[in-house]
mmCIF file of C-alpha atoms in Angstrom:
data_model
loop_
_atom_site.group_PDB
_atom_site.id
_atom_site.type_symbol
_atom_site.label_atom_id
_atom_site.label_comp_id
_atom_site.label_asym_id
_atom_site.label_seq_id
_atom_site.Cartn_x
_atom_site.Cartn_y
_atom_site.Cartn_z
ATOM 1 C CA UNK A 1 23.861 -0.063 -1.038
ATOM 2 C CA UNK A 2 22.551 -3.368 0.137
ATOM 3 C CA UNK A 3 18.970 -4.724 0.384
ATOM 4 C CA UNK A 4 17.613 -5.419 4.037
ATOM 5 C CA UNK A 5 14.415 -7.065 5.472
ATOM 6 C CA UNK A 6 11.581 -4.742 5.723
ATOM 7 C CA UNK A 7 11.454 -6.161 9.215
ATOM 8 C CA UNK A 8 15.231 -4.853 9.667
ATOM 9 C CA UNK A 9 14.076 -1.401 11.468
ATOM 10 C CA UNK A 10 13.546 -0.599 15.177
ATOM 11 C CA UNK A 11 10.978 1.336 16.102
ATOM 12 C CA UNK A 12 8.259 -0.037 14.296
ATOM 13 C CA UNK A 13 6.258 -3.706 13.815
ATOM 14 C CA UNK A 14 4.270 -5.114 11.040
ATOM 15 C CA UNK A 15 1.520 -6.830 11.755
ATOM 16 C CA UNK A 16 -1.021 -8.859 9.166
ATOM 17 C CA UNK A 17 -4.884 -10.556 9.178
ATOM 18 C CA UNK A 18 -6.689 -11.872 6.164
ATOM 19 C CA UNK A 19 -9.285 -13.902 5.472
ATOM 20 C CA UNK A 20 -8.833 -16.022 2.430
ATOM 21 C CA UNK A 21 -12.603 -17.042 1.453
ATOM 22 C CA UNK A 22 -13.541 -13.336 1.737
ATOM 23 C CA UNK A 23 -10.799 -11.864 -0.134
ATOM 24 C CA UNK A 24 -9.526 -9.149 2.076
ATOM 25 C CA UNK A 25 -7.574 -8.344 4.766
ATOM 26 C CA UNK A 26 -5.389 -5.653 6.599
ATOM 27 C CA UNK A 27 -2.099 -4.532 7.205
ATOM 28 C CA UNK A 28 -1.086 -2.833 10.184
ATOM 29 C CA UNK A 29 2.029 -0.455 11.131
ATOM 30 C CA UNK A 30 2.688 0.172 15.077
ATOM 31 C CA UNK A 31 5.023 2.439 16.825
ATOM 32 C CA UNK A 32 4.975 2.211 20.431
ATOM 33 C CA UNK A 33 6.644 4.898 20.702
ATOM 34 C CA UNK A 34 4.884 7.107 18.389
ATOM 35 C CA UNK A 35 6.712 7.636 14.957
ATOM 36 C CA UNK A 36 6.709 11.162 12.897
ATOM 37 C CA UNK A 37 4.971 10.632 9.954
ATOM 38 C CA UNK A 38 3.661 12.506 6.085
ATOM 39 C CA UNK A 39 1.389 11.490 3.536
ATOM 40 C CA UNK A 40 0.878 12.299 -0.657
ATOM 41 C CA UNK A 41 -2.439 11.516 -2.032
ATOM 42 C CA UNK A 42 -2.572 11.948 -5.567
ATOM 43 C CA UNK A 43 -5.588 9.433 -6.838
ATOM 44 C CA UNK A 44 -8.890 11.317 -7.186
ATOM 45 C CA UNK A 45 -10.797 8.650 -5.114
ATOM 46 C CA UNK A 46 -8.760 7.653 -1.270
ATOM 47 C CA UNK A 47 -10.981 5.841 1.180
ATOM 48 C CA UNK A 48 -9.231 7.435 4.408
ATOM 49 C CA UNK A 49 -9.336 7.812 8.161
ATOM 50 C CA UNK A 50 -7.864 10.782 10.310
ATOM 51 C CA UNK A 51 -5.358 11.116 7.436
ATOM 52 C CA UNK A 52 -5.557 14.992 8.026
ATOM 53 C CA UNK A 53 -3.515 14.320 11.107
ATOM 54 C CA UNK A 54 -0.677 14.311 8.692
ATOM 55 C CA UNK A 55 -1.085 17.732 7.105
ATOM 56 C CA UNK A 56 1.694 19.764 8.208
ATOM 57 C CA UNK A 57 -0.411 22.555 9.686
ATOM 58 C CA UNK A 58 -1.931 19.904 12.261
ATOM 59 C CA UNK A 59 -0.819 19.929 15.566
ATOM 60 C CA UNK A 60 0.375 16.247 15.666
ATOM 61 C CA UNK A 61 3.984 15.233 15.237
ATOM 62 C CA UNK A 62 3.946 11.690 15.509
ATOM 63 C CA UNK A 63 1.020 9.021 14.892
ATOM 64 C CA UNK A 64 1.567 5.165 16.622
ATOM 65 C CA UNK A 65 -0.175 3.813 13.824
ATOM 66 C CA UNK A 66 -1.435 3.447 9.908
ATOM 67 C CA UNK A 67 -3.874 0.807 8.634
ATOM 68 C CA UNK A 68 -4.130 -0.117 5.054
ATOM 69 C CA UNK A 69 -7.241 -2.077 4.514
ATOM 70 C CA UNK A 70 -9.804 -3.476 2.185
ATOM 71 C CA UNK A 71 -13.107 -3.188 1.876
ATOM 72 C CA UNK A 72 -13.237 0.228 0.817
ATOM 73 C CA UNK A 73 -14.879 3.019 2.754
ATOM 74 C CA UNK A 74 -16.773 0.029 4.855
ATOM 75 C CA UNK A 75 -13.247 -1.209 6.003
ATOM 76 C CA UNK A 76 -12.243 2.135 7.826
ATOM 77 C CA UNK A 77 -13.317 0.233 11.017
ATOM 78 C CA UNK A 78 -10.109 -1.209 11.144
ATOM 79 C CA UNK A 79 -8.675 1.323 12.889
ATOM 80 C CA UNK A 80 -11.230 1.600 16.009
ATOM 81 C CA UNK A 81 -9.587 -1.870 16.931
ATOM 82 C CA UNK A 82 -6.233 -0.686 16.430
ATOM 83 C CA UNK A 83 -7.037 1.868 18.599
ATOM 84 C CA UNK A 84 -8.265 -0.336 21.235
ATOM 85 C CA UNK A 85 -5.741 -2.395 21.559
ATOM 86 C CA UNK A 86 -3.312 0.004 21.963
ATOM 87 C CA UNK A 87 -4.917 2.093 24.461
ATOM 88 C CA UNK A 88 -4.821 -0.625 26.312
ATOM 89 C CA UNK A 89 -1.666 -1.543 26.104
ATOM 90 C CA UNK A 90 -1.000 2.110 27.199
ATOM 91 C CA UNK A 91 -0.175 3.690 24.300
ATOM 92 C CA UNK A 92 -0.897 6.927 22.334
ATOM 93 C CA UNK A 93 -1.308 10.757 22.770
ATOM 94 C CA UNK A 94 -1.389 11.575 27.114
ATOM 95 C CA UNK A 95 -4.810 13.270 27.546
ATOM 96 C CA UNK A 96 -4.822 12.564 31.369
ATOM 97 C CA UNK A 97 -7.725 10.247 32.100
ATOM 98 C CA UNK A 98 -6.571 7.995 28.959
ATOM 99 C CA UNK A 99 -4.187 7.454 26.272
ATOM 100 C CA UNK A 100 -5.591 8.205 22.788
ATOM 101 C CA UNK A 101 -3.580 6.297 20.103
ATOM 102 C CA UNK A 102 -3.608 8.111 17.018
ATOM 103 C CA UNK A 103 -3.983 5.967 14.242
ATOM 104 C CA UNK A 104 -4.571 6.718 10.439
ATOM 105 C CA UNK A 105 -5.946 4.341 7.570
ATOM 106 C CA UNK A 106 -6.490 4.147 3.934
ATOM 107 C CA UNK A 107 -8.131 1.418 1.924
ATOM 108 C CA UNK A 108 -8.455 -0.148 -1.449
ATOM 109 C CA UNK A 109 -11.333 -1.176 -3.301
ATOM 110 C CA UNK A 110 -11.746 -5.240 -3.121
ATOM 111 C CA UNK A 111 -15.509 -6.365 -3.019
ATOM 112 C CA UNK A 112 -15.323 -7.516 -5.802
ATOM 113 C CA UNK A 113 -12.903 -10.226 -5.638
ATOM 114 C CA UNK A 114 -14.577 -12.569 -3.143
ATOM 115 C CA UNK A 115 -17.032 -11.887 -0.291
ATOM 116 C CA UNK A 116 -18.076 -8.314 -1.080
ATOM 117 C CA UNK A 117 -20.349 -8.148 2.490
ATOM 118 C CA UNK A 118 -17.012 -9.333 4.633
ATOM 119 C CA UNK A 119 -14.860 -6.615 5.040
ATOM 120 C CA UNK A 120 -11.811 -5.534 7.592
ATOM 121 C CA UNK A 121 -13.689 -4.754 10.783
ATOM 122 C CA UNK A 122 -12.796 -3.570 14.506
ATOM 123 C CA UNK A 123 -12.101 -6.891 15.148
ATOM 124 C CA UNK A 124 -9.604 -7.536 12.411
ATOM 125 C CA UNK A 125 -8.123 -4.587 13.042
ATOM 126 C CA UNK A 126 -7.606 -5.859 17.019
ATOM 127 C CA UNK A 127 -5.741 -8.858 15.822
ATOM 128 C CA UNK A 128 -3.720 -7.104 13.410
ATOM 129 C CA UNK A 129 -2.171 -4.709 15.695
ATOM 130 C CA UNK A 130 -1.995 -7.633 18.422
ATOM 131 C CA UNK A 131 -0.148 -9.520 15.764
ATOM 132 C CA UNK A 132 2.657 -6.272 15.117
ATOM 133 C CA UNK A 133 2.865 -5.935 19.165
ATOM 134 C CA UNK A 134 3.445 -9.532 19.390
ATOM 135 C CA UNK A 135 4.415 -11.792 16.642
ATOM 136 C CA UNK A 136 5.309 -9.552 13.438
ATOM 137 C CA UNK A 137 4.542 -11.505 10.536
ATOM 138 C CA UNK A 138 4.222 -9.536 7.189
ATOM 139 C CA UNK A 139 4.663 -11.329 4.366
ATOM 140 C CA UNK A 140 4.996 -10.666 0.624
ATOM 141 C CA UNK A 141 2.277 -11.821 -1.866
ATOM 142 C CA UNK A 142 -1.506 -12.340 -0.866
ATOM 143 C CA UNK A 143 -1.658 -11.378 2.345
ATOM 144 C CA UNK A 144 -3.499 -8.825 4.501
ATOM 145 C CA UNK A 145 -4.068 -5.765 2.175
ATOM 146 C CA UNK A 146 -2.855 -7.964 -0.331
ATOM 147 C CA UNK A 147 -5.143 -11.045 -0.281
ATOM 148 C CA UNK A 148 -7.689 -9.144 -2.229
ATOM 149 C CA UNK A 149 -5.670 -6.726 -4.462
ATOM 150 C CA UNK A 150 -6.062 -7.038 -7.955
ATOM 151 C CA UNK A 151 -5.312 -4.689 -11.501
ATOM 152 C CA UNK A 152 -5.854 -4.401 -15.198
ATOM 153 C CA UNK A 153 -9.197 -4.015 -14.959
ATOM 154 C CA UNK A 154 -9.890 -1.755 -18.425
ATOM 155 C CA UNK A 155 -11.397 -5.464 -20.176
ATOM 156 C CA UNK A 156 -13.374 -5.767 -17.577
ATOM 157 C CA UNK A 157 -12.762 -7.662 -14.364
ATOM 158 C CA UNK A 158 -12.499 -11.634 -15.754
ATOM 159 C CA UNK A 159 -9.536 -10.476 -17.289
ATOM 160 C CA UNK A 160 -7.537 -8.544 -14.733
ATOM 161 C CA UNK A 161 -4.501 -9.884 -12.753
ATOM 162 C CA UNK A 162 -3.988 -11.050 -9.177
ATOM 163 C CA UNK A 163 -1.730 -8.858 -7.289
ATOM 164 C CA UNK A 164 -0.522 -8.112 -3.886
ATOM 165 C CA UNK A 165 1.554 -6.541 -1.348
ATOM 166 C CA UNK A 166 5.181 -6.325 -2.142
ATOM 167 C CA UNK A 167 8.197 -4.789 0.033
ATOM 168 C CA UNK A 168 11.885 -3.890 -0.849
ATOM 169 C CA UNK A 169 14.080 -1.965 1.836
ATOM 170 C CA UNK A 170 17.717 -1.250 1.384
ATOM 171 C CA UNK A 171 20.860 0.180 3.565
ATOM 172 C CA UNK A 172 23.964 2.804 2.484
ATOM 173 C CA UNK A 173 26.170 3.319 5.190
ATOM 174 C CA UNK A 174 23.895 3.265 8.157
ATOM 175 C CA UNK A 175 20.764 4.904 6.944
ATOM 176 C CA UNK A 176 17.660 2.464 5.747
ATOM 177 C CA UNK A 177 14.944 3.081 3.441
ATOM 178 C CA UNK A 178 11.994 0.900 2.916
ATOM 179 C CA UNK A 179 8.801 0.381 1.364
ATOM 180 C CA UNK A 180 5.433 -1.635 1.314
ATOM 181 C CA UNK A 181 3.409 -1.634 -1.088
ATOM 182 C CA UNK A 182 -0.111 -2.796 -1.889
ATOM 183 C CA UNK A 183 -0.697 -2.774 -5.488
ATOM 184 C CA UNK A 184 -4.605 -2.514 -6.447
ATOM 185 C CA UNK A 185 -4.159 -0.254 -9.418
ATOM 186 C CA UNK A 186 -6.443 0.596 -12.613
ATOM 187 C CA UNK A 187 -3.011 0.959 -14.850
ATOM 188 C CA UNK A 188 -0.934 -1.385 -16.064
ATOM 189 C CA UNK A 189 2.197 -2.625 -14.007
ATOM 190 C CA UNK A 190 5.969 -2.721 -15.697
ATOM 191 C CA UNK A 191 9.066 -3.624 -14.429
ATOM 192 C CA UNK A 192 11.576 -0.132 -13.691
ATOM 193 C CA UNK A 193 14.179 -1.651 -14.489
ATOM 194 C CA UNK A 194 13.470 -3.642 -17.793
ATOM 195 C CA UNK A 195 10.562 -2.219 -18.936
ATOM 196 C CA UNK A 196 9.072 -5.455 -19.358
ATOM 197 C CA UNK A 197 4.794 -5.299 -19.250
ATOM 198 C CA UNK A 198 4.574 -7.667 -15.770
ATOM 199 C CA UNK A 199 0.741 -7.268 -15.656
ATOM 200 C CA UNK A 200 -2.581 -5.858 -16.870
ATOM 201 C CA UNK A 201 -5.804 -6.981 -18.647
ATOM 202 C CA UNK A 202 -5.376 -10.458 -20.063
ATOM 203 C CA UNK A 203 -5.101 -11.013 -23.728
ATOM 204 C CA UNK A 204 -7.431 -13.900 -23.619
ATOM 205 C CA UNK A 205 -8.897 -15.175 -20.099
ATOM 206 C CA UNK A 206 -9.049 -18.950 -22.078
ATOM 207 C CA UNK A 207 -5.244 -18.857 -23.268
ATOM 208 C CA UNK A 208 -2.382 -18.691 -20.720
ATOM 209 C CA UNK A 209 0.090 -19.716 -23.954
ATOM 210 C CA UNK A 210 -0.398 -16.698 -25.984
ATOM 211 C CA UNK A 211 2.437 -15.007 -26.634
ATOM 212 C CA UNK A 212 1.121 -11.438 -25.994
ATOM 213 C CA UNK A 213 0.081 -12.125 -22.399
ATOM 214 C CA UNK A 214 -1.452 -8.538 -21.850
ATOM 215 C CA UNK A 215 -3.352 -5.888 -23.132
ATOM 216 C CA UNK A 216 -2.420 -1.961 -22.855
ATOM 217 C CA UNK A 217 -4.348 0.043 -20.999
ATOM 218 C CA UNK A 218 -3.096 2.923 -22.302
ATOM 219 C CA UNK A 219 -4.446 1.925 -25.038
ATOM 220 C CA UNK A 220 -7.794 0.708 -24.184
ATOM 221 C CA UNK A 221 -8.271 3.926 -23.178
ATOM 222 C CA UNK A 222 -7.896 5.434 -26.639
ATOM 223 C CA UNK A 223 -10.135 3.422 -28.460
ATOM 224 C CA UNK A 224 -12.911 5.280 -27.066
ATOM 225 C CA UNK A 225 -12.246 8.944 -25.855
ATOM 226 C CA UNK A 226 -16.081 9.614 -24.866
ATOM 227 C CA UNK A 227 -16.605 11.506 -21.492
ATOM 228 C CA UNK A 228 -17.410 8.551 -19.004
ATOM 229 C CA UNK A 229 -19.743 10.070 -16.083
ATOM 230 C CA UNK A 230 -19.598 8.217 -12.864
ATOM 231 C CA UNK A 231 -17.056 5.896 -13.358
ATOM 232 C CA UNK A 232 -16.739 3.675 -10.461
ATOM 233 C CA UNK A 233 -13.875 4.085 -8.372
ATOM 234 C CA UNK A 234 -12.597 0.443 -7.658
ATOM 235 C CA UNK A 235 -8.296 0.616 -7.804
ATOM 236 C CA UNK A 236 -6.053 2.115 -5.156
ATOM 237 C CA UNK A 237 -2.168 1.465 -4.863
ATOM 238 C CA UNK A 238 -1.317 2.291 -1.385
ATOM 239 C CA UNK A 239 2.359 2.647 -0.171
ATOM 240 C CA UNK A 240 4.227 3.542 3.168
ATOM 241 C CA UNK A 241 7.487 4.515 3.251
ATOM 242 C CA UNK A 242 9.904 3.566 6.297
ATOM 243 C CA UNK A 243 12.724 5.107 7.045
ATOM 244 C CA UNK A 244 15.597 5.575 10.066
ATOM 245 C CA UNK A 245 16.416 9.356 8.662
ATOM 246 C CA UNK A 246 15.286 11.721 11.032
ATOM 247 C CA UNK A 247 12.954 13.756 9.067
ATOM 248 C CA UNK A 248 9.888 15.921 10.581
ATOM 249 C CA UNK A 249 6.367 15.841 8.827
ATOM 250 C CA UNK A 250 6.666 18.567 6.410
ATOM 251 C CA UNK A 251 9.761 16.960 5.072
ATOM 252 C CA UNK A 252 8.238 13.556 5.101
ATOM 253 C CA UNK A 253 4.964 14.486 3.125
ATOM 254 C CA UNK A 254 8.056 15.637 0.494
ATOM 255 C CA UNK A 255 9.521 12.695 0.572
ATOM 256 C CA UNK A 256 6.140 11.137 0.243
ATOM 257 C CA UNK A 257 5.515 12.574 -2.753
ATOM 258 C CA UNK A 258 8.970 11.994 -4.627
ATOM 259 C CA UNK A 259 7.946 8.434 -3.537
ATOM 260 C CA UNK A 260 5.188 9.177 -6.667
ATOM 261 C CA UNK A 261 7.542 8.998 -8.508
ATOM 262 C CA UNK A 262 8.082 5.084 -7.940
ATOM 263 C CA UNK A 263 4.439 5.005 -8.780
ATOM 264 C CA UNK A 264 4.884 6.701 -12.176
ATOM 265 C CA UNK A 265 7.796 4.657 -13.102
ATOM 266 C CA UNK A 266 5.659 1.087 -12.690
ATOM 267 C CA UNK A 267 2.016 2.039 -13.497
ATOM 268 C CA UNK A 268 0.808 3.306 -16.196
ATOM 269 C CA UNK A 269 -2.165 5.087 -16.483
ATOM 270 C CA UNK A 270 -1.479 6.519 -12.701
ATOM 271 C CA UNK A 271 -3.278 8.884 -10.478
ATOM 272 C CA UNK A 272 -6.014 8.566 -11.920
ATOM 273 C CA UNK A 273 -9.670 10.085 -10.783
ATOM 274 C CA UNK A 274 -10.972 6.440 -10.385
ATOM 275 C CA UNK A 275 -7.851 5.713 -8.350
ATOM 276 C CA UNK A 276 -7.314 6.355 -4.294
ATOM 277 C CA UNK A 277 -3.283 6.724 -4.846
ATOM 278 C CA UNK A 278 -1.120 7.307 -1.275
ATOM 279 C CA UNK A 279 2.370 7.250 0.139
ATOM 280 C CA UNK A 280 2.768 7.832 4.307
ATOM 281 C CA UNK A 281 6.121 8.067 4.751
ATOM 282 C CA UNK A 282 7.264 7.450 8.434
ATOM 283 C CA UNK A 283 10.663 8.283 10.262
ATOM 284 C CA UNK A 284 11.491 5.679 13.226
ATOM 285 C CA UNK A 285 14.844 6.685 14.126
ATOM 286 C CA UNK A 286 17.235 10.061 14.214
ATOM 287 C CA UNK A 287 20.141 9.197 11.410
ATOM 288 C CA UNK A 288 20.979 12.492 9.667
ATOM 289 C CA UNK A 289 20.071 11.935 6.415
ATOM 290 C CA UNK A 290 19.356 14.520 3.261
ATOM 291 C CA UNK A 291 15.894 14.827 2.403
ATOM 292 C CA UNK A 292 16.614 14.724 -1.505
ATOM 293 C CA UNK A 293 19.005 11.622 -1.134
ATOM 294 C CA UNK A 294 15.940 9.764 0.650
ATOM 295 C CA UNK A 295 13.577 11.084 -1.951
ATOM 296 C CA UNK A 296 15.489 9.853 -4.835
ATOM 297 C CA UNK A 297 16.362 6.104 -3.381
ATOM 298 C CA UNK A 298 12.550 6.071 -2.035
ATOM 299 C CA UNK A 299 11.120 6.408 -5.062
ATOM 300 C CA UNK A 300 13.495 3.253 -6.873
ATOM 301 C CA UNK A 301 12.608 1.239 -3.409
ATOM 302 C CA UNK A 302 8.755 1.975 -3.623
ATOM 303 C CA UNK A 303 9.256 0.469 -7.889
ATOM 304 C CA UNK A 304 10.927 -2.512 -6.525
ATOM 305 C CA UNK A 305 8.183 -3.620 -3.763
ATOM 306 C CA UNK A 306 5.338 -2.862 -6.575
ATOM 307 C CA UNK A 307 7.517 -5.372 -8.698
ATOM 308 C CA UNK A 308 7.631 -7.857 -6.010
ATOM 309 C CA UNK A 309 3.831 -7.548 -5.060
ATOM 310 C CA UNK A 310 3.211 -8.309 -8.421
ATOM 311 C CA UNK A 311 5.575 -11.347 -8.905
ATOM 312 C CA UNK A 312 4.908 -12.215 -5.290
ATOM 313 C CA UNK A 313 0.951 -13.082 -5.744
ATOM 314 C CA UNK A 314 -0.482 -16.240 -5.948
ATOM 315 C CA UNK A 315 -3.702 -17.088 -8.336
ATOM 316 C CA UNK A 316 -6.535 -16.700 -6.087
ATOM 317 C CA UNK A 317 -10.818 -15.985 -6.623
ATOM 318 C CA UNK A 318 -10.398 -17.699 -10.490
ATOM 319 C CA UNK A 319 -8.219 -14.796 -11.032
ATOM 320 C CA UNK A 320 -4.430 -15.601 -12.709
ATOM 321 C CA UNK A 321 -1.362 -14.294 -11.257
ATOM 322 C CA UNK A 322 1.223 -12.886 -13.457
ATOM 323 C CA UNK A 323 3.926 -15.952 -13.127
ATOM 324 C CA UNK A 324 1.115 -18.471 -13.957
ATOM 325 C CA UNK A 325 0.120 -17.157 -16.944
#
């Protein structure tokens, strides 16, 4: 098994917008050529667009595109430009007097990192796809989805950690498996493969030198185990999966979810209420592949892009990163 760019499959293009002073951005996925597609949302609190498209009773078998966003519910705009470009570049679902592109979006929760009235709009959404169509340019670290992600936010939000978006894709004899991942969560984030704490609540927002460099929110959450009502839903870690297999949507919202597992393995607490948790998993070619093989490997390749969205960010908004501190 070797790694591989992200940007080493055909059949789909990567395309990224942020703005910087705002703190948020999106991330865009396009197939041209429509890709077959499944989703596992196991949060308690997605902000999501036309994502029932992917349940495998609908008729749809293949979307052109997914947006992952900020701004919360108020970013779900996005995808009306996504949509417009691409009709007009003649793409989506034949209805005769058009082309109807069917795209699907889900967004985390960033207004509070920088400008919380600027959010991911049709317009942003417009230059992102343009950008996948015709320049690909995704990047790890703080960039569209990314710039504003953020996590460890149990001590409240001066001490959580500047994150991002964070990709790992890998090849065994001809089949490839990636992942993207924009990490935004309310848990803690650990390494999968050393177990090592890589980010969380800060010990002390005035002390980068102290040798305990985060908190547990595990056990924050301990100390006091009163019923909190209306606890405000600000985390989401949102994931797609990208694969050459050829899979069809039931067996893609499986392999979705067995990407979860990825999830469980990193962040810890996971799935929570307060968090919008979801995995699209996408198939963009026709290599026989088994399900369960791609399930397993998916779920170590979605671990390994929430490492490197972590270790990828930069400090941003007065907010650390995890290498600085």
């Amino acid at each position: 098994m070797k790694e591989i760019s992200i940007k080493d499959f055909d059949g789909i293009r990567i395309g990224q917008i942020e703005n910087s002073d705002a703190g948020t951005g999106c991330t865009v996925f396009i197939s041209s050529k429509g890709m077959r597609a499944g989703l596992d949302v196991r949060g308690g609190g997605p902000a999501s667009r036309e994502t029932l498209l992917l349940d495998p009773l609908m008729a749809a078998q293949e979307i052109h595109g997914i947006v992952l966003a900020g701004g919360s519910a108020f970013g779900l705009n996005a995808a009306g430009g996504v949509m417009k470009y691409l009709e007009e570049q003649g793409i989506g679902f034949d209805v005769g007097v058009t082309k109807v592109p069917l795209v699907v979006q889900s967004d985390i929760f960033d207004l509070i990192v920088g400008d919380a009235f600027t959010r991911p709009d049709e317009e942003m959404g417009y230059v992102a796809a343009k950008q996948a169509m015709e320049n690909p340019n995704y990047r790890d670290g703080n960039y569209g989805v990314g710039c504003g992600c953020t996590v460890g936010k149990a001590a409240g939000i001066d001490r959580c950690i500047k994150t991002g978006i964070g990709s790992y894709a890998v090849e065994i004899g001809g089949l490839k498996i990636g992942a993207v991942v924009a990490v935004n969560a309310f848990g803690d984030i650990f390494d999968w493969k050393t177990g090592e704490q890589i980010a969380g609540p800060r010990v002390n927002k005035a002390d980068t030198n102290n040798v305990q460099k985060f908190l547990n929110t595990s056990e924050i959450l301990k100390q006091n185990t009163e019923v909190v009502e209306n606890r405000f839903i600000e985390n989401t870690t949102l994931g797609v999966i990208i694969t050459n297999g050829k899979f069809n949507k039931p067996q893609l919202c499986k392999i979705a979810g067995m990407g979860h597992d990825g999830y469980a393995r990193s962040i810890r607490p996971v799935h929570t209420s307060f968090d919008g948790d979801s995995i699209y998993a996408v198939s963009v070619g026709d290599f026989e592949a088994d399900q369960e093989v791609v399930g397993t490997i998916t779920a170590e390749v979605i671990s390994e892009a929430i490492t490197r969205a972590v270790k990828s960010a930069e400090s941003a908004f007065g907010l650390n990163a995890s290498k600085d501190i």
